[in-house]
XYZ file of C-alpha atoms in Angstrom:
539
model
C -2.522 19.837 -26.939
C -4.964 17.607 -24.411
C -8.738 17.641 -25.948
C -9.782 18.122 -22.711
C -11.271 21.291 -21.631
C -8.148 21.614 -18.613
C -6.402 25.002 -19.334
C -2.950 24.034 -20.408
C -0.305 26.118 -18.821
C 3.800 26.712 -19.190
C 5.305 24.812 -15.708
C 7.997 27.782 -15.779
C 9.544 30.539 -18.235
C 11.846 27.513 -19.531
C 8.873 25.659 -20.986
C 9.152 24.791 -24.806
C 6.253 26.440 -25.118
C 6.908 29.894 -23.457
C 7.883 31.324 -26.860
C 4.658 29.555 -29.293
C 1.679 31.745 -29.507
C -0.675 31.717 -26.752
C -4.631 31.974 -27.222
C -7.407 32.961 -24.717
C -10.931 32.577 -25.673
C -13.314 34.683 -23.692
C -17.380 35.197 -23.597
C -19.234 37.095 -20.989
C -22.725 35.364 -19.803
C -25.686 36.853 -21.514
C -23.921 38.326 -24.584
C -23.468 37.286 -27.809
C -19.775 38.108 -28.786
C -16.858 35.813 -28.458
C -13.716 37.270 -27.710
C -10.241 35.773 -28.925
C -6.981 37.369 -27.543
C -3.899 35.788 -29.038
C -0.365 37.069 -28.515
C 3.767 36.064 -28.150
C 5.446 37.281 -25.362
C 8.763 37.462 -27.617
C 7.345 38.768 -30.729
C 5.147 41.909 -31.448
C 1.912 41.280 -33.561
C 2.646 43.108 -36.963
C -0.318 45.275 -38.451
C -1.089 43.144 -41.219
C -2.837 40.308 -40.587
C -5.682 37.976 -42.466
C -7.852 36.036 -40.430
C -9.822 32.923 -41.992
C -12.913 31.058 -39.802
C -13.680 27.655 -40.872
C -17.041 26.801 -38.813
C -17.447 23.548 -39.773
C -13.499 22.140 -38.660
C -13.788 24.499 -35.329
C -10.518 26.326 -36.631
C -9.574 30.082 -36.791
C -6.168 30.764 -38.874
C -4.531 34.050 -38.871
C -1.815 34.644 -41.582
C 0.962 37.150 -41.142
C 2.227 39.467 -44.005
C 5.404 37.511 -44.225
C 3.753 34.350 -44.796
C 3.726 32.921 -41.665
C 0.779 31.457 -40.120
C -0.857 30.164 -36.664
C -4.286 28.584 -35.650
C -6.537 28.505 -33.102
C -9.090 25.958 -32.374
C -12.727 27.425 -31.888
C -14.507 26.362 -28.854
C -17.935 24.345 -29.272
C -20.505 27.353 -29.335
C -22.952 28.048 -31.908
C -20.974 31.006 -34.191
C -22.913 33.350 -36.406
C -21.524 32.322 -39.459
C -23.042 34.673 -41.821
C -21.539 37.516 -39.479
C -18.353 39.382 -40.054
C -15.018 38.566 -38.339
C -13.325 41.747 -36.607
C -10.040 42.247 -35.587
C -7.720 44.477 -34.387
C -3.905 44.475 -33.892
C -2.336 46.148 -30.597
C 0.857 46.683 -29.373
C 1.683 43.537 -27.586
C -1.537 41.063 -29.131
C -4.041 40.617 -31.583
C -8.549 40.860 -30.964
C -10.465 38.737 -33.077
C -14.407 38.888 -32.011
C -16.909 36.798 -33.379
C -21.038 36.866 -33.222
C -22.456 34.519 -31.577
C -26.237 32.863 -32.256
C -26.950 32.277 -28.713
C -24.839 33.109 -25.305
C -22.573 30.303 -24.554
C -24.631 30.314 -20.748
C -27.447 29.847 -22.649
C -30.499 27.367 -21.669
C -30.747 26.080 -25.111
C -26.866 25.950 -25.408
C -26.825 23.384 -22.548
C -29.179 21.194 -23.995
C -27.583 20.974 -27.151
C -25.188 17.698 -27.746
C -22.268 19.438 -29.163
C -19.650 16.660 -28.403
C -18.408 13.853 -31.287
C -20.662 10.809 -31.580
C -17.931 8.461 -29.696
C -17.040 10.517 -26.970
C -18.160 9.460 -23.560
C -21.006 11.340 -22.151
C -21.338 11.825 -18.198
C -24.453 12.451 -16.867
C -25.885 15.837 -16.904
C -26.452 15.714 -13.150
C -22.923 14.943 -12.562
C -21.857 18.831 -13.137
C -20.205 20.687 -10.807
C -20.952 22.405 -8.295
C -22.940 19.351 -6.269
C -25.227 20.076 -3.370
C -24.921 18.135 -0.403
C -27.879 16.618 -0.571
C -27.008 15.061 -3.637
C -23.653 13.587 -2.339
C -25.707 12.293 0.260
C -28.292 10.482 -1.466
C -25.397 9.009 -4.243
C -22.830 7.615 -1.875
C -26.067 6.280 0.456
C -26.885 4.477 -2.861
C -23.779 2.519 -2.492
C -23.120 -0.481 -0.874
C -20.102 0.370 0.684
C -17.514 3.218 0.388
C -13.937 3.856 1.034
C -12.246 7.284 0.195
C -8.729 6.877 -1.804
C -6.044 9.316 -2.064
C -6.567 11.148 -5.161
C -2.416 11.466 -5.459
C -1.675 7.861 -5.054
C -4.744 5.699 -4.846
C -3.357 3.993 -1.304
C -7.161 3.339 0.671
C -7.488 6.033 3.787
C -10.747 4.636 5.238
C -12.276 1.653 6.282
C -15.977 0.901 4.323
C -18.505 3.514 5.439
C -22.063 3.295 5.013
C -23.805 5.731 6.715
C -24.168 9.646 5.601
C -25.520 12.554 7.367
C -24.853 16.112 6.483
C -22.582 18.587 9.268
C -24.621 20.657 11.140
C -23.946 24.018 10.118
C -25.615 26.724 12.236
C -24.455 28.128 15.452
C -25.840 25.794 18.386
C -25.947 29.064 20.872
C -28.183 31.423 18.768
C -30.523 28.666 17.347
C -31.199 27.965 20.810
C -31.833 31.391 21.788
C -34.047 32.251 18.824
C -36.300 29.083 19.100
C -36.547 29.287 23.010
C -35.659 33.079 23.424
C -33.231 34.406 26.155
C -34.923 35.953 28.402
C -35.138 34.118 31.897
C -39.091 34.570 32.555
C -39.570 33.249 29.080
C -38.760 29.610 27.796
C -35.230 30.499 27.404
C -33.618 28.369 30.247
C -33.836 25.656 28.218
C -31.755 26.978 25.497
C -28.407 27.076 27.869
C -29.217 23.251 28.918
C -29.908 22.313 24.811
C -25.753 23.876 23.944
C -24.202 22.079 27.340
C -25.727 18.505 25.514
C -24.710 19.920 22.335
C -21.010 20.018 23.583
C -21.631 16.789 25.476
C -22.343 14.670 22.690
C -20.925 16.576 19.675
C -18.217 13.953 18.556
C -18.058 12.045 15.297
C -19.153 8.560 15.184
C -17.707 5.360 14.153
C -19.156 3.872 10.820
C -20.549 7.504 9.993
C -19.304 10.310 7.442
C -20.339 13.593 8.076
C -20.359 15.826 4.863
C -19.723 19.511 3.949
C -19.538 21.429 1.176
C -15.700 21.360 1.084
C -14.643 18.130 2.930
C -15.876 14.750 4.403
C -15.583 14.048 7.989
C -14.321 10.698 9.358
C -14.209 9.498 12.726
C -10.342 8.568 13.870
C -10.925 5.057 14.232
C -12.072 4.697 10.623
C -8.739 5.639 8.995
C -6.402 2.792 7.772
C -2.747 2.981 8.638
C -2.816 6.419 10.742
C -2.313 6.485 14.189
C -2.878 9.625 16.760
C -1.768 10.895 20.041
C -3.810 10.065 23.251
C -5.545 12.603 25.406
C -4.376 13.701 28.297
C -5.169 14.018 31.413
C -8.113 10.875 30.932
C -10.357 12.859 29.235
C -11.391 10.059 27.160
C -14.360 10.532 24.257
C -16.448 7.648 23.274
C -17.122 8.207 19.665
C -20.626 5.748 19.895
C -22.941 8.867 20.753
C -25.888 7.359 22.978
C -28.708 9.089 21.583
C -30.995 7.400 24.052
C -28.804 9.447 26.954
C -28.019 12.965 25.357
C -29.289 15.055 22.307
C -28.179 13.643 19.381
C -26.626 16.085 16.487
C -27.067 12.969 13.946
C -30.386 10.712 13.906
C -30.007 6.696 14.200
C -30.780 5.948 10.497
C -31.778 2.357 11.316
C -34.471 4.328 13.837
C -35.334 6.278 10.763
C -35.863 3.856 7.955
C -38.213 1.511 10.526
C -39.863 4.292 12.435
C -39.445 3.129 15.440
C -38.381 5.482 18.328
C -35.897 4.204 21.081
C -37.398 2.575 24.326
C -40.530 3.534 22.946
C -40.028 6.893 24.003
C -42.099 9.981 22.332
C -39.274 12.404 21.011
C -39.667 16.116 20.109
C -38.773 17.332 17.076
C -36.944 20.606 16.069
C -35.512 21.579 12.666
C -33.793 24.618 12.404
C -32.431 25.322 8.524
C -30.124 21.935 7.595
C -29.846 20.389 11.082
C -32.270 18.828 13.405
C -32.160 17.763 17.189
C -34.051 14.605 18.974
C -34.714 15.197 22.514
C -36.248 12.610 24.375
C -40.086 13.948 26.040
C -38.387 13.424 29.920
C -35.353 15.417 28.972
C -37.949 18.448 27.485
C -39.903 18.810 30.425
C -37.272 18.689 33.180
C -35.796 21.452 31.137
C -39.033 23.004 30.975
C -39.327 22.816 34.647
C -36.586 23.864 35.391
C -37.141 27.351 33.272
C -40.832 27.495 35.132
C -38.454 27.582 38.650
C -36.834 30.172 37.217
C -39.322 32.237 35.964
C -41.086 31.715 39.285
C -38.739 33.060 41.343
C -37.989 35.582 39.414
C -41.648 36.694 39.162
C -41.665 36.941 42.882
C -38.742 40.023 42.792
C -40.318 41.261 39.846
C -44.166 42.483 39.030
C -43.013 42.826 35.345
C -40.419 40.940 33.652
C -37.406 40.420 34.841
C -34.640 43.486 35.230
C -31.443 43.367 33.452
C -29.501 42.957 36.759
C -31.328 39.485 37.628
C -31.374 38.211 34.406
C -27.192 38.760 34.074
C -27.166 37.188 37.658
C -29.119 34.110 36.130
C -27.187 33.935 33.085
C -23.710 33.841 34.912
C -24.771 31.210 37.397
C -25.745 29.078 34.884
C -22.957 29.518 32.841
C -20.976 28.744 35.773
C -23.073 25.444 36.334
C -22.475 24.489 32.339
C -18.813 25.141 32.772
C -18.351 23.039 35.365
C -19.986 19.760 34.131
C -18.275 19.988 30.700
C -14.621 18.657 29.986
C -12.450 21.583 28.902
C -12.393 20.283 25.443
C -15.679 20.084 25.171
C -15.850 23.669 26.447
C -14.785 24.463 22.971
C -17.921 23.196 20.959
C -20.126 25.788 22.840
C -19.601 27.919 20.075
C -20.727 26.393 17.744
C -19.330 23.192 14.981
C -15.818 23.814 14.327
C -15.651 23.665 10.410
C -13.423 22.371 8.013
C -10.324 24.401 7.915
C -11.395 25.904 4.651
C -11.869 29.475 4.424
C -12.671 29.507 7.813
C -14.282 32.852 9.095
C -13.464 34.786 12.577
C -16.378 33.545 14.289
C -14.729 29.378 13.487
C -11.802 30.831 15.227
C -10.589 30.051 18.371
C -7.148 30.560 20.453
C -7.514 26.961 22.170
C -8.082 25.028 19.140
C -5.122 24.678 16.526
C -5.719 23.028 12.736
C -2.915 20.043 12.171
C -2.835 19.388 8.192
C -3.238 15.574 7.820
C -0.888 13.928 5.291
C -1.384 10.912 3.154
C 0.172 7.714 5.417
C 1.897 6.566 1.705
C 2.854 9.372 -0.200
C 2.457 12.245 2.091
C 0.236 14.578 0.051
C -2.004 17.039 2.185
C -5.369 15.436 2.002
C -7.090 17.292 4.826
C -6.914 18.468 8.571
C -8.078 17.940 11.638
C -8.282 20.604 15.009
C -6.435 19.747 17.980
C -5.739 21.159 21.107
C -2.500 20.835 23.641
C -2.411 17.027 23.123
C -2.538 17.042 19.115
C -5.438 14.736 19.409
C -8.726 15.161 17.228
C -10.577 17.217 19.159
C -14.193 15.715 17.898
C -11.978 12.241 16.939
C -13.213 13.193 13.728
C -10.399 14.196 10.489
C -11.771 16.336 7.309
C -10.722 15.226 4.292
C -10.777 17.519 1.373
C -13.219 16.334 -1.727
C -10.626 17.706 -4.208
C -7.415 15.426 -2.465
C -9.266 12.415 -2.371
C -11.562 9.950 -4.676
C -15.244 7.756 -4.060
C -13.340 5.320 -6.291
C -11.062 3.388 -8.325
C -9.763 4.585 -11.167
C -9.067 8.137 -9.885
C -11.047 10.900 -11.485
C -12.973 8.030 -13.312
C -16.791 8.543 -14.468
C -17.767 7.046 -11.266
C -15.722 8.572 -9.218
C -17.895 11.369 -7.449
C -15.939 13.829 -6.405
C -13.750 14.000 -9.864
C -14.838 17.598 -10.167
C -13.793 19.116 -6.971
C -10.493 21.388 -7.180
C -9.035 23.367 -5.046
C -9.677 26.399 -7.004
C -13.184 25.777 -7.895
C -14.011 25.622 -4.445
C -12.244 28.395 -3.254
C -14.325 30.119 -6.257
C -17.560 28.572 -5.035
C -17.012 29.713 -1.361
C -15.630 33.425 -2.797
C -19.151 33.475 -4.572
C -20.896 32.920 -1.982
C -19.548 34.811 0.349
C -20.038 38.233 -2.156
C -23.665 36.967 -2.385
C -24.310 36.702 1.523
C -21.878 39.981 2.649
C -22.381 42.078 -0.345
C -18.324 42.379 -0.469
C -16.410 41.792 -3.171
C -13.140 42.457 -1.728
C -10.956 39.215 0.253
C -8.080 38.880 2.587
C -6.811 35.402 2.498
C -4.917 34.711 5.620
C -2.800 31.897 7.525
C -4.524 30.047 9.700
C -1.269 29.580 11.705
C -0.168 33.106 12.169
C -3.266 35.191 10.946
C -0.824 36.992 7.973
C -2.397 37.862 5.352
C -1.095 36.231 2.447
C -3.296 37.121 -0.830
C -5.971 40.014 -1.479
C -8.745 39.098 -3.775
C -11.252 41.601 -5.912
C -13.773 40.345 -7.755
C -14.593 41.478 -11.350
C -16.741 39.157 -12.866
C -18.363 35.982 -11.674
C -20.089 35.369 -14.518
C -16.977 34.558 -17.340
C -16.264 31.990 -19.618
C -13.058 31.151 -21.770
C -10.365 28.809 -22.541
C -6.757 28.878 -22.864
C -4.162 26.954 -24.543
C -1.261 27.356 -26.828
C -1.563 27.781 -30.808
C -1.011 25.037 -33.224
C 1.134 24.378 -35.862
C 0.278 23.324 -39.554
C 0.560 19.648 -39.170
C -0.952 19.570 -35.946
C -4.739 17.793 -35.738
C -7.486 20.033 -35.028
C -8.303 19.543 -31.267
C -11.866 19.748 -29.885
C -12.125 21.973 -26.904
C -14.791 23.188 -24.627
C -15.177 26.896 -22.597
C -15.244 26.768 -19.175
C -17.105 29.048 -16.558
C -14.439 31.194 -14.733
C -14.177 33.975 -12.218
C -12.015 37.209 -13.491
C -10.681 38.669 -10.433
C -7.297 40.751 -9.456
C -4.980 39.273 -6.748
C -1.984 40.445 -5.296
C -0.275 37.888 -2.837
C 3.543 37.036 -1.043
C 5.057 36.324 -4.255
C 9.073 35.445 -4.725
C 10.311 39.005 -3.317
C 7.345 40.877 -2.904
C 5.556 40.859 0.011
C 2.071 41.980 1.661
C 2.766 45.258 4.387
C 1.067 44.622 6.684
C -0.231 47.802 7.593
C -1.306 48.494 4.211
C -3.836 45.455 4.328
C -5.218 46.522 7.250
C -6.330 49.635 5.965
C -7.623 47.947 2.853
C -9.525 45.687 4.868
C -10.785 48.641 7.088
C -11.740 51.448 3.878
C -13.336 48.471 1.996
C -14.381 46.363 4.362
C -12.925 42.911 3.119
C -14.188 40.033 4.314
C -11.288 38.085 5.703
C -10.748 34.342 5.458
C -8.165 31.668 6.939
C -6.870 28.765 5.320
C -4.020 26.179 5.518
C -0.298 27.618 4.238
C -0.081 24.983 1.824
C -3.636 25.468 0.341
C -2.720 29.046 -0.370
C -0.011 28.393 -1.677
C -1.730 26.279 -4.534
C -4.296 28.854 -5.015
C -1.714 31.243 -5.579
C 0.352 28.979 -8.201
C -3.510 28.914 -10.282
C -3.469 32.679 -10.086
C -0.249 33.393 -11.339
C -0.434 30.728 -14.089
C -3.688 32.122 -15.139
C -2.230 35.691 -15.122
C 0.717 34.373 -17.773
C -1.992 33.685 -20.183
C -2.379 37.134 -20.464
C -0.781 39.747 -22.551
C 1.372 42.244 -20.783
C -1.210 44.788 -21.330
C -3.562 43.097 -19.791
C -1.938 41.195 -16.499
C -1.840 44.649 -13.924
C -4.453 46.954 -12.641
C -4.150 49.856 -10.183
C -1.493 47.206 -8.772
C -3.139 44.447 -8.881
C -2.520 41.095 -11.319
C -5.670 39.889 -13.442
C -6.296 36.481 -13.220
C -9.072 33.870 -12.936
C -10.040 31.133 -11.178
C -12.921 28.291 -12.472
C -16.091 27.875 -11.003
């Protein structure tokens, strides 16, 4: 068995190991009792059992009437050791809980050095999950970087070293809240501020954008990879002019020396985690022009202005917007695109389609970009996903920054905060292709630990293992034979109100291959619920 704290799991029902004793070590945050459930799938637990703790070799043995035996390793938490061991035989496995001096989520627990003496330590800022912010301020620290494929080390991208974090927030309503909509009011200027939005929303030679799931880099920063032309002439220069048009990204060489461009005095507005430069001779034209309008509208109107003019304003100008923008930049005047991952309705759109981007060597999926009718980046710009690729060489190595990142973890991430923000705790997963729904998600805890692994036999070392923190949930998904109805999701989605997100096939499938392997370290007892598989997913 690995001493690493990765879940070991049987690659099929022909594995060697399918018929060995499996072991699942569980803890709930806050409480004090560890939990071990330990069971063969071919064999039924007989009712007489002895079960010996040694604290100090982190083992747990259990001996069997007939004089067989199996043991467990103990996870690194701090065990009660003058406290009794109970446990109880079932049908189809065997309890054994333990007391516990302190929760395993405990403050203390975390500052306690519980590894050997020569293992290697990583910093304890280098958990997961990261914030932006940080990723930001460790790969600015670098000279130079280029993003590997995590599958077969080939280089994707050329050296990068500027970082700015992907504006998040939807262009149209910040606009609206900051200058208000109303026509008499400020709020002309907030139609003008999305048209330069879409104008100059492209990604940028030389610069990474980052997100929580995924890095974005421009086209023409990719090694080996080449992409269709647009049509039609509608050609994009990725070298945003920020002297010319609002900026979505500041110049970070106009940052560092404080100087502003052509000497030019340039408002300021931060809304959450993005902020806008607008030159002062771009602000007051637009101001003037919403001081025409509210003018003239003054002159129909004593009070403010009635629905029926304010409409008529609204359409003209959108009319006026339309017409200056290309039709693919039409598209950004909802708002930033995203990532692909777990996309929500309101990321959707029926003229923009997701292409997954493959590894130029050894054709793993390592992100996507969106497209349109010429299957050319729409903002020149590709996401690649932080858990299919690496900062550095070796892969997964100590300095390697996004070593952490999974595909399950951040699915887990996103579910969590997504049940934090909507108050739901039920999921549709759906393709982002055909909008099927391939998986429903509940969630039952968020706040598990445990480990899994297989037992050991007598001449077996004593492995050292650590718990990780997991999210118990129950899943059903499009699995061999069985298949989603349709109709029956949509009611669940409609009674419970499920939020509903949209991913890439391939990702779900992956997610679903955790769940299921998850769910086979589970007694039979304990893998359905009102028709629904328990499983978990780390966090």
């Amino acid at each position: 068995m690995s001493s690493s704290s990765e879940i070991v799991f049987p690659a099929s029902t022909e594995n060697p190991n399918s018929s060995k004793w499996r072991f699942t070590w569980e803890a709930q945050s806050h409480t004090s009792t560890l939990r071990l459930i330990l069971f063969n799938p071919s064999i039924k637990p007989c009712t007489e059992i002895t079960v010996n703790l040694s604290v100090e070799k982190s083992l747990l043995t259990v001996c069997f009437v007939e004089g067989d035996s199996i043991r467990v390793p103990v996870p690194r938490v701090l065990i009660d050791p003058e406290a009794p061991v109970h446990c109880r035989v079932f049908d189809d496995h065997v309890e054994v809980k333990l007391s516990l001096l302190l929760p395993v989520d405990h403050p203390l627990i975390s500052g306690l050095d519980l590894s050997e003496p020569e293992e290697e330590k990583p910093d304890s800022d280098t958990f997961f999950p990261f914030s932006v912010n940080y990723e930001i301020k460790k790969l600015s620290a670098m000279e130079e970087v280029h993003f590997y494929c995590r599958s077969c080390s080939t280089k994707l991208t050329k050296g990068i070293r500027l970082f700015n974090e992907m504006p998040s927030v939807d262009w149209q309503d910040v606009a609206d809240n900051w200058f208000g909509t109303c026509c008499c009011s400020f709020g002309g200027i907030s139609e003008q501020l999305v048209m330069q939005f879409a104008k100059s929303y492209s990604c940028t030679t030389g610069v990474c954008l980052i997100t929580g799931a995924s890095v974005i880099i421009c086209k023409e920063d990719l090694v080996g990879c080449e992409f269709p032309e647009l049509k039609g002439g509608q050609t994009y220069d990725s070298q945003v002019n920020s002297a010319k048009v609002t900026s979505l990204r500041p110049c970070p060489e106009e940052e560092n020396n404080g100087v502003k461009p052509n000497n030019e005095v340039v408002e300021m507005m931060t809304d959450g985690d993005s902020s806008t430069c607008i030159p002062e001779d771009k602000m007051k034209s637009l101001a003037g022009m919403s001081s025409e309008a509210n003018c003239d509208t003054k002159n129909h109107n004593t009070g403010c202005c009635t629905n029926n003019l304010s409409e008529s304003f609204s359409k003209e100008k959108e009319y006026e917007m339309n017409t200056e923008l290309l039709d693919k930049q039409k598209i950004f005047l909802k708002g930033c695109l995203g990532d692909a991952f777990m996309l929500r309705h309101s990321n959707l759109s029926k003229d923009v389609k997701w292409i997954e981007f493959l590894c130029p060597k050894c054709s793993s999926l390592i992100g996507a970009y969106p497209c349109s009718s010429d299957k050319a980046p729409l903002d020149d710009g590709v996401r690649l996903y932080k858990f299919n690729i690496t900062t550095c060489l070796p892969v997964r190595g100590l300095n390697d920054l996004f070593r952490e990142y999974t595909l399950e973890r951040m699915f887990s991430r996103q579910l969590l905060e997504a049940a934090q923000d909507e108050l739901t705790f039920r999921t549709v997963v759906r393709d982002i292709h055909t909008k099927c729904a391939l998986s429903q998600i509940v969630l039952l805890n968020p706040n598990a630990w445990c480990y899994s692994g297989y037992c050991m036999h007598n001449m077996e070392p004593v492995t050292k293992i650590n718990m990780y923190p997991v999210v118990k949930l129950l899943f059903s998904a499009n699995i061999n034979d069985t298949e989603l109805e349709p109709r029956n999701v949509e009611e669940w989605v409609t009674k419970n109100q499920a939020d509903e997100v949209f991913m890439l096939p391939s990702q779900v499938k992956e997610l679903i291959t955790n769940l299921e392997m998850a769910n086979t370290m589970l007694p039979p007892s304990h893998m359905l619920l009102q028709g629904f598989s328990m499983s978990s997913l780390k966090r």
